[in-house]
Amino acid sequence: MNKHLGKQTIRFDNPPVILASSSIVGPREGEGPLATYFDTIIEDELYGESTWEKAESKLIEKALEKVIEKANKTIDDVKYIISGDLLNQLTASTFGIRNFKVPFIGVYGACSTMAESLSVAAIIVEGGFADYVIASTSSHFCCAEKQFRSPLELGGQRPLTSTWTVTGSGAIFLAESGEGPKITYITTGKIVDFNIKDAMNMGAVMAPAAADTIINHFIDTERDENYYDLIVTGDLGKVGKELLLDILKQYNYDITSKYMDCGIEIFEADKQDTHSGGSGCGCGAVTLAGYILSEMGKGKWKKVLFVATGAMLSQVSLQQGESIPGIAHAVAIEN
Amino acid sequence: MFFELCTLKTGGFIMDYVNAFIVGGIICVIGQILLDKTQLMPARILVLFVTLGVILTALGIYEPIVNFAGAGATVPLPGFGYALAKGVINEVNTEGFMGVLTGGLKATAAGISAVIVFGYIIALIFNPKAKA
């Protein structure tokens, strides 16, 4: 049977099961509205390490340990770890998991990484290549500022359209069978570039990519917005949210009543001074692993379309005046 | 009455403060407008301001501003450009054409060395922290 539908979508006939999920966040996220949903809230951004980068690796390590524990498995059961982050050469992931001695596939999708790693993990499990696979990702505010903007020591101002990179890591334990929500479809995004060059306005970069993936998901699966209880994007923020809803309305999809953005949910923007909202790989990851999956377990939502969005820029591409391409990957999670 | 007294006793130092405040403030406001209303990154604004300082000094425009506002014009970024240009002009007058290459750095050597020395000391003493 052909599992590939239309242009970008894969259907899973034996849907992989989310056995467990874990989330670990920084202090600012721990003061936000979703605080009670996270497994661990660290007390300071350095997490007892000497550098921000070491702290981020430790976030991944702890998230993975926690998810294995919550799934009632051991590290030896895990056949693959699929992970990625925002640092050069994915060092947060590779350094974080180096003691686990588990086959590793590194993925980079900027802030869309959670959906990307989950997609790859789901394909491996459903294909029968492994029974247990972990998908994870992380981001750290202080590392990301250094990587993409300017070092914290510069103390520069942040414009109101800018987002705040979430410090945190989320991990999801996928299994061939068992109890839990299932991954039924994935829609893999393509690079979408509307020639935007403002690195302080990622919402505008990623909204067209999110719209493209959502529309193609609907077309490929012959579903529409009425099928889902919740359609959630990774980190569009306030600016990107309005854009996405507008674009989708032009294509006659009105998702307003079912729509949520992890970047808006994770912080209380007015009180926490985070401007347009949260962002980063960790934003979608901890919101999915902490908030959304646990509410799905309680029955608040049954059919969720998780669409993580990424801005595929680098410091070099930015300095050379290139525009910023966006991407979005969708994962349908159903009880 | 108080104001006149101050002016009499101190040779107008109150007005020095006011002038420095206004001119320094205007330069910073221009920077803030550029940050808010354009997509210029801070590093580009920095280079722009220093270069403008050099050009305005060469055209003889910045010198009167410095005379009027003192530190209000020499401390902000264009002031560094002013020091560079002034150094070159003086060096060319005394040492000849090679002053074009040597004058700028000579005149700003104290500032540049101070940045390196204090930057190093601060980096030794303090660690960066997450934004509160």
Coordinates of C-alpha atoms in Angstrom, one line a residue:
Chain A
M1 CA 0.0 0.0 0.0
N2 CA 1.3 3.4 -0.9
K3 CA 2.0 5.3 2.3
H4 CA 3.0 8.6 0.6
L5 CA 0.1 10.9 0.0
G6 CA 0.1 13.8 -2.4
K7 CA 3.1 16.0 -2.4
Q8 CA 4.5 16.0 1.2
T9 CA 2.6 13.7 3.5
I10 CA 3.2 10.2 4.9
R11 CA 0.4 8.1 6.4
F12 CA 1.3 5.6 9.1
D13 CA -0.8 2.5 8.9
N14 CA 0.8 1.2 12.1
P15 CA 1.0 4.5 13.9
P16 CA 4.0 4.8 16.3
V17 CA 2.9 5.4 19.9
I18 CA 4.2 8.1 22.2
L19 CA 5.0 6.1 25.3
A20 CA 6.3 9.0 27.3
S21 CA 7.5 12.6 27.0
S22 CA 9.7 14.8 29.2
S23 CA 10.4 18.4 29.5
I24 CA 13.0 20.5 31.3
V25 CA 13.0 24.3 31.3
G26 CA 14.9 27.3 32.5
P27 CA 13.9 29.7 35.3
R28 CA 12.0 32.2 33.1
E29 CA 9.9 29.4 31.5
G30 CA 9.4 28.1 35.1
E31 CA 7.8 31.5 36.0
G32 CA 5.5 31.3 32.9
P33 CA 1.9 30.1 32.7
L34 CA 2.8 26.5 31.8
A35 CA 5.2 26.0 34.7
T36 CA 3.1 23.2 36.4
Y37 CA 3.4 21.0 33.2
F38 CA 7.2 20.8 33.1
D39 CA 9.0 17.8 34.7
T40 CA 12.0 19.9 35.8
I41 CA 12.6 23.6 36.2
I42 CA 16.3 24.5 36.6
E43 CA 17.2 27.3 39.1
D44 CA 19.7 29.2 37.1
E45 CA 20.6 29.3 33.4
L46 CA 24.1 27.9 33.9
Y47 CA 22.6 24.8 35.5
G48 CA 25.7 24.3 37.6
E49 CA 28.1 24.3 34.6
S50 CA 30.8 26.7 33.5
T51 CA 29.4 27.7 30.1
W52 CA 25.9 28.2 28.6
E53 CA 26.7 25.5 26.0
K54 CA 27.5 22.9 28.7
A55 CA 24.3 23.9 30.4
E56 CA 22.3 23.2 27.2
S57 CA 24.0 19.8 26.7
K58 CA 23.0 19.0 30.3
L59 CA 19.4 19.9 29.5
I60 CA 19.3 17.4 26.7
E61 CA 21.0 14.7 28.8
K62 CA 18.5 15.2 31.7
A63 CA 15.5 15.3 29.3
L64 CA 16.5 12.0 27.8
E65 CA 17.2 10.4 31.2
K66 CA 13.8 11.5 32.3
V67 CA 11.9 10.3 29.3
I68 CA 13.5 6.8 29.5
E69 CA 12.6 6.7 33.2
K70 CA 9.0 7.8 32.5
A71 CA 8.7 5.1 29.7
N72 CA 9.8 2.5 32.2
K73 CA 12.7 1.5 29.9
T74 CA 16.4 1.5 30.2
I75 CA 19.0 3.2 27.9
D76 CA 19.8 -0.3 26.4
D77 CA 16.2 -0.5 25.0
V78 CA 16.7 2.6 22.9
K79 CA 17.7 1.9 19.4
Y80 CA 18.1 5.4 18.0
I81 CA 18.3 9.0 19.3
I82 CA 17.2 11.6 16.8
S83 CA 18.1 15.0 18.1
G84 CA 19.1 18.5 17.0
D85 CA 19.6 22.0 18.4
L86 CA 20.6 25.5 17.3
L87 CA 24.4 25.4 18.0
N88 CA 27.0 25.1 15.4
Q89 CA 27.6 21.4 14.4
L90 CA 24.7 20.4 16.8
T91 CA 27.1 20.3 19.7
A92 CA 24.4 20.6 22.3
S93 CA 22.9 17.3 21.2
T94 CA 26.1 15.4 20.5
F95 CA 27.8 16.5 23.7
G96 CA 24.6 15.9 25.7
I97 CA 24.2 12.3 24.6
R98 CA 27.8 11.2 24.3
N99 CA 27.6 9.0 27.4
F100 CA 24.6 7.1 26.3
K101 CA 26.3 5.0 23.6
V102 CA 23.2 4.9 21.4
P103 CA 23.1 5.3 17.6
F104 CA 22.5 8.9 16.9
I105 CA 21.0 10.8 13.9
G106 CA 21.5 14.6 14.1
V107 CA 18.9 16.8 12.5
Y108 CA 18.8 20.5 11.9
G109 CA 15.6 22.4 11.2
A110 CA 16.2 25.5 13.3
C111 CA 13.2 25.9 15.5
S112 CA 11.2 23.3 13.6
T113 CA 13.5 20.5 14.9
M114 CA 11.0 18.9 17.3
A115 CA 8.6 18.1 14.5
E116 CA 11.6 17.1 12.3
S117 CA 13.1 14.7 14.8
L118 CA 9.7 13.3 15.6
S119 CA 9.0 12.7 11.9
V120 CA 12.3 10.8 11.4
A121 CA 11.8 8.8 14.6
A122 CA 8.2 7.9 13.5
I123 CA 9.4 6.7 10.1
I124 CA 12.0 4.5 11.7
V125 CA 9.6 3.0 14.1
E126 CA 6.8 2.5 11.7
G127 CA 9.1 1.1 9.1
G128 CA 9.9 -1.7 11.5
F129 CA 13.6 -0.7 11.8
A130 CA 13.5 -0.2 15.5
D131 CA 11.1 -0.7 18.3
Y132 CA 12.1 2.2 20.6
V133 CA 13.4 5.6 19.4
I134 CA 13.7 8.9 21.2
A135 CA 13.2 12.2 19.4
S136 CA 14.4 15.3 21.2
T137 CA 15.7 18.9 20.8
S138 CA 16.9 21.8 22.9
S139 CA 17.6 25.5 22.9
H140 CA 19.1 27.9 25.4
F141 CA 18.5 31.6 25.5
C142 CA 22.1 32.6 26.2
C143 CA 23.6 30.2 23.6
A144 CA 21.1 31.3 20.9
E145 CA 21.8 35.0 21.5
K146 CA 25.5 34.4 21.0
Q147 CA 24.8 32.2 17.9
F148 CA 22.3 34.3 16.1
R149 CA 22.2 37.8 17.5
S150 CA 25.0 39.3 19.6
P151 CA 26.7 38.1 22.8
L152 CA 24.9 38.9 26.0
E153 CA 27.7 41.2 27.1
L154 CA 26.8 43.7 24.4
G155 CA 23.6 44.4 26.2
G156 CA 21.8 45.4 23.0
Q157 CA 18.1 46.4 22.8
R158 CA 15.5 44.0 21.6
P159 CA 12.8 45.3 19.1
L160 CA 9.2 44.5 19.9
T161 CA 8.9 42.1 17.0
S162 CA 11.7 39.9 18.4
T163 CA 11.1 36.7 20.2
W164 CA 12.7 35.2 23.3
T165 CA 14.6 31.9 22.8
V166 CA 13.3 29.4 25.3
T167 CA 15.8 27.7 27.5
G168 CA 14.7 24.1 27.7
S169 CA 14.7 20.6 26.2
G170 CA 11.9 18.2 25.3
A171 CA 12.2 14.5 24.6
I172 CA 9.6 12.1 23.2
F173 CA 9.8 8.3 23.5
L174 CA 8.3 6.5 20.5
A175 CA 7.4 2.8 20.5
E176 CA 6.0 0.3 18.0
S177 CA 3.1 -0.5 20.3
G178 CA 1.8 0.4 23.7
E179 CA -0.5 2.9 25.4
G180 CA -0.5 6.6 24.4
P181 CA -1.2 9.1 21.7
K182 CA -0.3 7.9 18.2
I183 CA 1.5 9.7 15.3
T184 CA -0.8 9.1 12.3
Y185 CA 0.5 11.5 9.6
I186 CA 3.5 13.6 9.0
T187 CA 3.8 16.4 6.5
T188 CA 7.3 17.4 5.8
G189 CA 7.8 21.1 4.9
K190 CA 9.7 22.6 2.1
I191 CA 11.8 25.7 2.1
V192 CA 9.6 28.8 1.7
D193 CA 11.3 32.1 1.0
F194 CA 9.5 35.4 0.7
N195 CA 12.6 37.5 0.6
I196 CA 12.4 38.8 4.2
K197 CA 15.7 39.9 5.6
D198 CA 14.8 41.1 9.1
A199 CA 16.3 38.7 11.5
M200 CA 14.4 40.4 14.4
N201 CA 11.1 39.4 12.8
M202 CA 11.1 35.7 12.6
G203 CA 7.3 35.4 12.8
A204 CA 7.0 37.0 9.4
V205 CA 9.6 34.7 8.0
M206 CA 8.0 31.5 9.3
A207 CA 4.3 32.2 8.9
P208 CA 4.2 31.6 5.1
A209 CA 6.1 28.3 5.7
A210 CA 3.6 27.3 8.3
A211 CA 0.7 28.2 6.1
D212 CA 2.2 26.2 3.2
T213 CA 2.7 23.1 5.3
I214 CA -0.8 23.3 6.9
I215 CA -2.5 23.8 3.5
N216 CA -0.6 20.9 1.9
H217 CA -1.4 18.7 4.9
F218 CA -5.1 19.4 4.4
I219 CA -4.9 18.7 0.7
D220 CA -2.8 15.6 1.0
T221 CA -4.9 14.0 3.7
E222 CA -8.2 15.3 2.4
R223 CA -8.8 16.7 5.9
D224 CA -9.6 20.3 6.9
E225 CA -9.5 22.4 10.0
N226 CA -12.7 20.8 11.3
Y227 CA -11.0 17.5 11.7
Y228 CA -8.6 18.7 14.4
D229 CA -9.3 19.8 18.0
L230 CA -6.1 21.8 18.1
I231 CA -3.7 23.2 15.5
V232 CA -0.5 24.4 17.2
T233 CA 2.5 26.1 15.7
G234 CA 5.9 26.2 17.3
D235 CA 7.1 29.7 17.7
L236 CA 5.4 32.2 15.3
G237 CA 4.8 34.6 18.2
K238 CA 2.1 37.4 18.1
V239 CA 3.3 38.9 14.8
G240 CA 3.5 35.5 13.0
K241 CA 0.2 34.3 14.4
E242 CA -1.8 37.1 12.8
L243 CA 0.0 36.6 9.5
L244 CA -0.7 32.8 9.5
L245 CA -4.4 33.3 10.2
D246 CA -4.6 35.9 7.4
I247 CA -2.9 33.7 4.9
L248 CA -5.0 30.7 5.7
K249 CA -8.2 32.7 5.4
Q250 CA -7.2 33.7 1.9
Y251 CA -7.2 29.9 1.1
N252 CA -10.5 29.5 2.8
Y253 CA -9.3 27.8 6.0
D254 CA -10.4 29.4 9.2
I255 CA -8.4 27.8 12.0
T256 CA -8.8 30.8 14.5
S257 CA -10.9 28.9 17.0
K258 CA -8.5 25.9 17.2
Y259 CA -5.3 27.7 16.8
M260 CA -2.6 28.0 19.4
D261 CA 1.1 29.0 19.3
C262 CA 3.6 27.6 21.7
G263 CA 5.6 30.8 21.7
I264 CA 2.6 32.8 22.9
E265 CA 1.5 30.1 25.5
I266 CA 4.9 29.7 27.2
F267 CA 5.4 33.2 28.4
E268 CA 3.1 35.9 29.8
A269 CA 4.4 38.5 27.4
D270 CA 3.3 41.6 29.2
K271 CA 4.7 40.5 32.6
Q272 CA 7.8 38.7 31.4
D273 CA 8.9 41.3 28.9
T274 CA 9.4 38.7 26.2
H275 CA 8.0 40.9 23.4
S276 CA 6.6 38.8 20.5
G277 CA 6.8 35.5 22.4
G278 CA 9.0 32.5 23.0
S279 CA 11.0 30.9 20.2
G280 CA 13.7 28.3 19.6
C281 CA 13.7 24.5 19.3
G282 CA 12.9 24.2 23.0
C283 CA 9.8 26.3 22.7
G284 CA 7.7 23.9 20.6
A285 CA 9.5 20.9 22.3
V286 CA 8.7 21.6 25.9
T287 CA 5.2 22.9 25.1
L288 CA 4.4 19.7 23.2
A289 CA 6.1 17.3 25.6
G290 CA 4.9 19.1 28.7
Y291 CA 1.6 20.9 28.1
I292 CA 0.0 19.4 25.0
L293 CA 0.7 15.7 25.5
S294 CA -0.3 15.8 29.1
E295 CA -3.6 17.6 28.3
M296 CA -4.2 15.0 25.5
G297 CA -3.7 12.4 28.2
K298 CA -6.5 14.0 30.2
G299 CA -8.7 14.2 27.2
K300 CA -8.8 18.0 26.6
W301 CA -7.8 17.4 22.9
K302 CA -8.0 14.2 20.9
K303 CA -6.7 15.2 17.5
V304 CA -3.7 17.6 17.4
L305 CA -1.8 18.9 14.4
F306 CA 1.7 20.0 15.7
V307 CA 3.4 22.3 13.2
A308 CA 6.9 23.4 14.3
T309 CA 8.4 26.3 12.3
G310 CA 12.0 27.2 11.7
A311 CA 14.0 30.1 10.2
M312 CA 16.9 28.7 8.2
L313 CA 19.4 31.5 8.5
S314 CA 23.0 31.6 9.7
Q315 CA 25.2 34.4 10.8
V316 CA 27.1 34.2 7.6
S317 CA 24.0 34.2 5.3
L318 CA 22.7 37.2 7.3
Q319 CA 25.9 39.2 7.0
Q320 CA 26.0 38.4 3.3
G321 CA 22.6 40.0 2.9
E322 CA 20.8 36.8 2.0
S323 CA 17.0 36.6 2.7
I324 CA 15.8 34.2 5.4
P325 CA 14.1 31.0 4.2
G326 CA 11.5 29.4 6.5
I327 CA 10.3 25.8 6.9
A328 CA 7.6 24.1 8.8
H329 CA 7.0 20.4 9.5
A330 CA 3.6 19.0 10.6
V331 CA 3.0 16.0 12.8
A332 CA -0.6 14.7 13.4
I333 CA -1.0 13.2 16.9
E334 CA -4.2 11.5 17.7
N335 CA -5.6 9.6 20.7
Chain B
M1 CA 18.8 84.8 40.9
F2 CA 20.3 81.4 41.8
F3 CA 21.2 80.9 38.1
E4 CA 22.9 84.2 37.8
L5 CA 24.9 83.5 40.9
C6 CA 26.1 80.2 39.6
T7 CA 27.0 81.8 36.3
L8 CA 28.9 84.6 38.0
K9 CA 30.8 82.3 40.4
T10 CA 31.6 79.5 38.1
G11 CA 32.0 81.0 34.7
G12 CA 28.8 79.4 33.2
F13 CA 29.5 75.8 34.2
I14 CA 25.8 75.1 34.5
M15 CA 25.3 75.9 30.9
D16 CA 28.2 73.6 30.0
Y17 CA 26.2 70.8 31.6
V18 CA 23.0 71.8 29.8
N19 CA 24.7 72.0 26.4
A20 CA 26.4 68.7 26.9
F21 CA 23.2 67.1 27.9
I22 CA 21.2 68.4 25.0
V23 CA 23.8 67.7 22.3
G24 CA 24.8 64.3 23.7
G25 CA 21.1 63.5 24.0
I26 CA 20.3 64.4 20.4
I27 CA 23.1 62.2 19.1
C28 CA 21.7 59.3 21.2
V29 CA 18.1 60.0 20.1
I30 CA 19.3 59.7 16.5
G31 CA 20.8 56.3 17.3
Q32 CA 17.6 55.2 19.0
I33 CA 15.4 56.2 16.0
L34 CA 17.7 54.3 13.7
L35 CA 17.4 51.2 16.0
D36 CA 13.6 51.5 16.2
K37 CA 12.7 52.6 12.7
T38 CA 15.3 50.9 10.4
Q39 CA 16.6 47.4 10.2
L40 CA 20.2 48.6 10.9
M41 CA 22.0 46.3 13.3
P42 CA 23.8 48.0 16.3
A43 CA 27.3 47.3 14.8
R44 CA 26.4 49.1 11.6
I45 CA 25.1 52.1 13.5
L46 CA 28.3 52.2 15.4
V47 CA 30.4 52.3 12.3
L48 CA 28.1 54.8 10.7
F49 CA 28.4 57.2 13.7
V50 CA 32.2 57.0 13.9
T51 CA 32.5 57.5 10.1
L52 CA 30.1 60.5 10.2
G53 CA 32.2 62.0 13.0
V54 CA 35.3 61.8 10.8
I55 CA 33.5 63.3 7.8
L56 CA 31.8 66.1 9.8
T57 CA 35.2 67.0 11.4
A58 CA 36.9 67.0 8.0
L59 CA 34.2 69.4 6.7
G60 CA 34.8 71.6 9.8
I61 CA 31.2 71.0 11.1
Y62 CA 32.0 68.9 14.2
E63 CA 34.6 71.2 15.8
P64 CA 32.1 74.0 16.5
I65 CA 29.7 71.4 18.0
V66 CA 32.5 70.2 20.3
N67 CA 33.3 73.7 21.3
F68 CA 29.7 74.3 22.2
A69 CA 28.9 71.0 23.9
G70 CA 32.2 69.6 25.2
A71 CA 31.9 66.0 26.4
G72 CA 28.3 66.0 25.0
A73 CA 29.9 65.8 21.6
T74 CA 33.2 64.0 22.3
V75 CA 31.9 61.1 24.4
P76 CA 29.3 59.7 22.0
L77 CA 30.5 57.7 19.0
P78 CA 30.9 60.6 16.5
G79 CA 33.4 62.0 19.1
F80 CA 35.7 59.0 18.3
G81 CA 35.5 59.9 14.7
Y82 CA 36.3 63.5 15.6
A83 CA 39.4 62.5 17.6
L84 CA 40.6 60.3 14.6
A85 CA 40.1 63.2 12.1
K86 CA 41.6 65.8 14.4
G87 CA 44.6 63.5 15.0
V88 CA 45.2 63.1 11.3
I89 CA 44.9 66.9 10.6
N90 CA 47.4 67.8 13.4
E91 CA 49.8 65.1 12.4
V92 CA 49.8 66.1 8.8
N93 CA 50.5 69.7 9.8
T94 CA 53.5 68.7 11.9
E95 CA 54.9 65.5 10.3
G96 CA 53.7 65.8 6.8
F97 CA 51.8 63.4 4.6
M98 CA 52.6 60.2 6.6
G99 CA 50.4 61.8 9.3
V100 CA 47.4 60.4 7.3
L101 CA 48.4 56.9 8.4
T102 CA 49.8 57.7 11.9
G103 CA 47.8 60.6 13.2
G104 CA 44.4 58.9 13.8
L105 CA 45.7 56.0 15.9
K106 CA 48.1 58.3 17.9
A107 CA 45.3 60.6 18.9
T108 CA 43.0 57.8 19.9
A109 CA 45.7 55.5 21.4
A110 CA 44.6 56.2 25.0
G111 CA 41.0 55.4 24.2
I112 CA 41.7 52.2 22.4
S113 CA 44.2 50.9 25.0
A114 CA 41.8 51.7 27.8
V115 CA 39.1 49.6 26.0
I116 CA 41.4 46.7 25.7
V117 CA 42.8 46.9 29.3
F118 CA 39.5 47.5 31.0
G119 CA 37.7 45.0 28.8
Y120 CA 40.3 42.4 29.8
I121 CA 40.0 43.2 33.5
I122 CA 36.2 43.2 33.4
A123 CA 36.3 39.8 31.6
L124 CA 38.5 38.4 34.3
I125 CA 36.4 39.6 37.2
F126 CA 32.9 39.1 36.0
N127 CA 30.9 36.4 34.2
P128 CA 28.1 37.1 31.8
K129 CA 24.6 36.5 33.2
A130 CA 21.3 35.8 31.5
K131 CA 19.1 38.9 31.0
A132 CA 16.9 39.4 34.1

